[in-house]
Amino acid sequence: MNHIVLFGFTVTLLVTFVTSARYPYQQVLQHSRIRGRQHGPNVCAVQKLIGTNKQYYTNCKQWYQRKICGKSTIISYECCPGYEKVPGEKGCPAALPLSNIYETLGLVGAATTQLYSDRANLRTEIEGPGSFTIFAPSNEAWAALPAEILDALVSNVNIELLNALRYHMVNKRLLTDELKHGITIPSMYQDLDIHVHHYPNGIVTVNCARLIKADHHATNGVVHVIDKVITAVTNNIDQVVDTEESLETLRAAIAASGLNTLLESDDRQYTLLAPTNEAFEKIPQETLNRILGDPEALKDLLHHHILNNAQCSEAIIAGSSMETLEGTSLEVGCSGDELTLNGKAMISKKDILATNGVVHFIDELLIPDAAKTLTELGKDSPVSTVIELFGQAGLNSYLGGNERVTVIAPQNNVFKDGSPSINKDTINLLQNHIIKEQLSSKYLYHGQVLETAGGKKLRVFVYRNALCIENSCIDAHDKKGRYGTLFIVDKLLAPPTGNVMDVLKADNRFSMLVAAIQSAGLTETLNREGAFTVFAPTDEAFRALPRAELNRLLGNAKELSNILKYHIVDEIIVSGAVSQLVRLKSLQGERLETTSKNATLNVNKEPVSDADIMATNGVIHAINTVLLPPGKAPERGDLMSDSGLDILRQASAYSKISQRRARLAPNSKLISRQRQ
């Protein structure tokens, strides 16, 4: 019980401390303090990336994942900023004595910055009176500079080194709670701006360098240790593109699209994922020419490479979805030191800072769905099989042209037993999967009629948990391309081939049912316009009845009508609409219960043997059982009445006629094959 109380107290403290911090950096630091408090006062938990010198104060998510950029970390416990150990005592009970900025640099792991301050004759200033903030590169940051740059900075003249150090300084005290996201701060070198970003995950950057030790107070200011040596920024994003030889093709594309104005504006901050010339060269020339020659597609392409905010690489420690100007999202993540886009490491050069954002060079072109043809959309997708079938059927003009269409595209698993061969019937069927306008599924409505390229009229059915076009129900989000949209569905479409009676008469499995319907006087009902669902007993179902019950049913028109009406519902329910128990009121008045289990539709717990046989005024589901309304029990007997024998004779005649009759729909063989 005490453990439970202690756990609850700890959680309460965690929530209290974290929510009391106003800014993300303070929230993460508070979390690290709470995680380290068992080791003594003022101890912070730190995650260290194995094999590197990188370390991070740990937020809640990273604490449990124990990973940074997909790489394992170890937890260590260190004194929180501003505190130090005392020999023989637990934790870090002593506050660091305040000294000036110069002395503080040596205490916080920035001894190289301290040394260079001496060389550049800056020591006197940062030892003396005033109120300064210095973003001090760590010792490792100076060591990571290319040798020629470092040599130039620390040459005998030393003016370059002084200028560089003064660019790292601000002429006032700034703690992390004042380092707000997106602000610029005039530096002490010609008032050139330092660019600050304070991210939701608690990471703070200046000119894309991460603060690794922040808020170290000094008598004359504050020291923040950063992981890079920063340089002044003078170019906007458009100028960065304009000065890079490897972005020549991108530069031409931006000019053609009129995007220069956006990229040179300082009103907002962006991230440009800049495709190099090499990235453009990887795209098939035909595709590239089509996009470059289409202003709308080109605009979508370029907007898909621009994120809505400035994103420095140092602030990415796990994958997150980021919105582009085009309106879709990219998964921006990292793997070790490499940035990734949608899981792929394709960024060849990162963190080129501009006055209005950040540029990362990428070596692959990111073509958004909005700039693709339907053929390109479907390639390497869950509907690639049917896209290949359209090509084999000679229907690529619909999928690759500029005519507005919507393609009803069954998932690949529909064809797990093999694709149909291409013939006249297949081509006709595929044409009826093409709707002659570009639609969005979220705007479809119940009862809407859609016209296909094959001349069929398809109905839309809206259910509580499903949206279906005839027997095919939408199984995933739309994929919208430049001129067309893919509706991803769960099965091949079965366009209606006649009304309910026409379909029943054309199928020799239902010869007894047809005769019974006519005997019961229900032919006119099922011939008229309407919306019926018929759970249709096969001849096998009738023959399975006890002889006495069959005799009684077939010999009594009123009773027969009552039983048949129990199999008919005055609305259309396709199998994809039944994901849970659905109760349907029959024409007889009693309710039928439909369920779905293992992709099989059941009615009154009886499996449907063949679902979704579409008719112009309804849908037929074949069952191998005659359903009896509640309270109707089968009777035993051997003799059959004369009227019952007449119905069986009629059924035999219908069976022979249906076998001779030409198929009502040229694609019925193909549809039948897919149902098996």
mmCIF file of N, CA and C in Angstrom, residues 386 390 406-410 432-435 450 458 469 472 485-489 491 493:
data_model
loop_
_atom_site.group_PDB
_atom_site.id
_atom_site.type_symbol
_atom_site.label_atom_id
_atom_site.label_comp_id
_atom_site.label_asym_id
_atom_site.label_seq_id
_atom_site.Cartn_x
_atom_site.Cartn_y
_atom_site.Cartn_z
ATOM 1 N N VAL A 386 -4.341 -3.955 -59.959
ATOM 2 C CA VAL A 386 -5.415 -3.506 -60.851
ATOM 3 C C VAL A 386 -4.914 -2.392 -61.774
ATOM 4 N N PHE A 390 -5.309 -2.335 -65.843
ATOM 5 C CA PHE A 390 -5.791 -1.244 -66.693
ATOM 6 C C PHE A 390 -4.839 -1.026 -67.863
ATOM 7 N N THR A 406 -12.403 9.241 -61.739
ATOM 8 C CA THR A 406 -12.187 8.555 -60.468
ATOM 9 C C THR A 406 -12.136 7.064 -60.768
ATOM 10 N N VAL A 407 -11.114 6.395 -60.287
ATOM 11 C CA VAL A 407 -10.956 4.963 -60.530
ATOM 12 C C VAL A 407 -11.262 4.196 -59.252
ATOM 13 N N ILE A 408 -12.181 3.248 -59.356
ATOM 14 C CA ILE A 408 -12.490 2.352 -58.246
ATOM 15 C C ILE A 408 -11.465 1.225 -58.302
ATOM 16 N N ALA A 409 -10.544 1.215 -57.336
ATOM 17 C CA ALA A 409 -9.370 0.345 -57.412
ATOM 18 C C ALA A 409 -9.376 -0.691 -56.288
ATOM 19 N N PRO A 410 -9.642 -1.968 -56.619
ATOM 20 C CA PRO A 410 -9.603 -3.019 -55.592
ATOM 21 C C PRO A 410 -8.180 -3.238 -55.066
ATOM 22 N N ASN A 432 -15.968 -0.135 -66.320
ATOM 23 C CA ASN A 432 -17.005 0.207 -65.345
ATOM 24 C C ASN A 432 -16.434 0.474 -63.958
ATOM 25 N N HIS A 433 -15.097 0.403 -63.826
ATOM 26 C CA HIS A 433 -14.426 0.843 -62.605
ATOM 27 C C HIS A 433 -13.923 2.284 -62.741
ATOM 28 N N ILE A 434 -14.228 2.919 -63.868
ATOM 29 C CA ILE A 434 -13.785 4.293 -64.124
ATOM 30 C C ILE A 434 -15.013 5.208 -64.146
ATOM 31 N N ILE A 435 -15.055 6.158 -63.223
ATOM 32 C CA ILE A 435 -16.156 7.121 -63.152
ATOM 33 C C ILE A 435 -15.725 8.390 -63.874
ATOM 34 N N LEU A 450 -23.513 7.344 -60.157
ATOM 35 C CA LEU A 450 -22.272 7.679 -60.838
ATOM 36 C C LEU A 450 -22.236 6.993 -62.198
ATOM 37 N N LEU A 458 -23.790 3.493 -61.459
ATOM 38 C CA LEU A 458 -23.435 2.885 -60.174
ATOM 39 C C LEU A 458 -24.053 3.688 -59.033
ATOM 40 N N ILE A 469 -19.810 1.650 -53.099
ATOM 41 C CA ILE A 469 -20.305 1.877 -54.452
ATOM 42 C C ILE A 469 -20.672 0.500 -54.984
ATOM 43 N N SER A 472 -18.781 -2.783 -53.751
ATOM 44 C CA SER A 472 -17.408 -2.465 -53.340
ATOM 45 C C SER A 472 -17.424 -1.362 -52.296
ATOM 46 N N THR A 485 -8.619 10.535 -59.116
ATOM 47 C CA THR A 485 -8.614 10.059 -57.733
ATOM 48 C C THR A 485 -8.789 8.549 -57.725
ATOM 49 N N LEU A 486 -8.069 7.890 -56.829
ATOM 50 C CA LEU A 486 -8.246 6.454 -56.627
ATOM 51 C C LEU A 486 -9.110 6.233 -55.391
ATOM 52 N N PHE A 487 -10.239 5.520 -55.580
ATOM 53 C CA PHE A 487 -11.010 5.018 -54.452
ATOM 54 C C PHE A 487 -10.522 3.590 -54.193
ATOM 55 N N ILE A 488 -9.878 3.345 -53.073
ATOM 56 C CA ILE A 488 -9.344 2.017 -52.768
ATOM 57 C C ILE A 488 -10.443 1.206 -52.096
ATOM 58 N N VAL A 489 -10.827 0.071 -52.725
ATOM 59 C CA VAL A 489 -11.989 -0.696 -52.278
ATOM 60 C C VAL A 489 -11.613 -2.134 -51.952
ATOM 61 N N LYS A 491 -13.212 -5.025 -52.922
ATOM 62 C CA LYS A 491 -13.483 -6.105 -53.871
ATOM 63 C C LYS A 491 -13.747 -5.542 -55.260
ATOM 64 N N LEU A 493 -15.732 -4.581 -58.451
ATOM 65 C CA LEU A 493 -17.090 -4.084 -58.617
ATOM 66 C C LEU A 493 -17.929 -5.097 -59.394
#
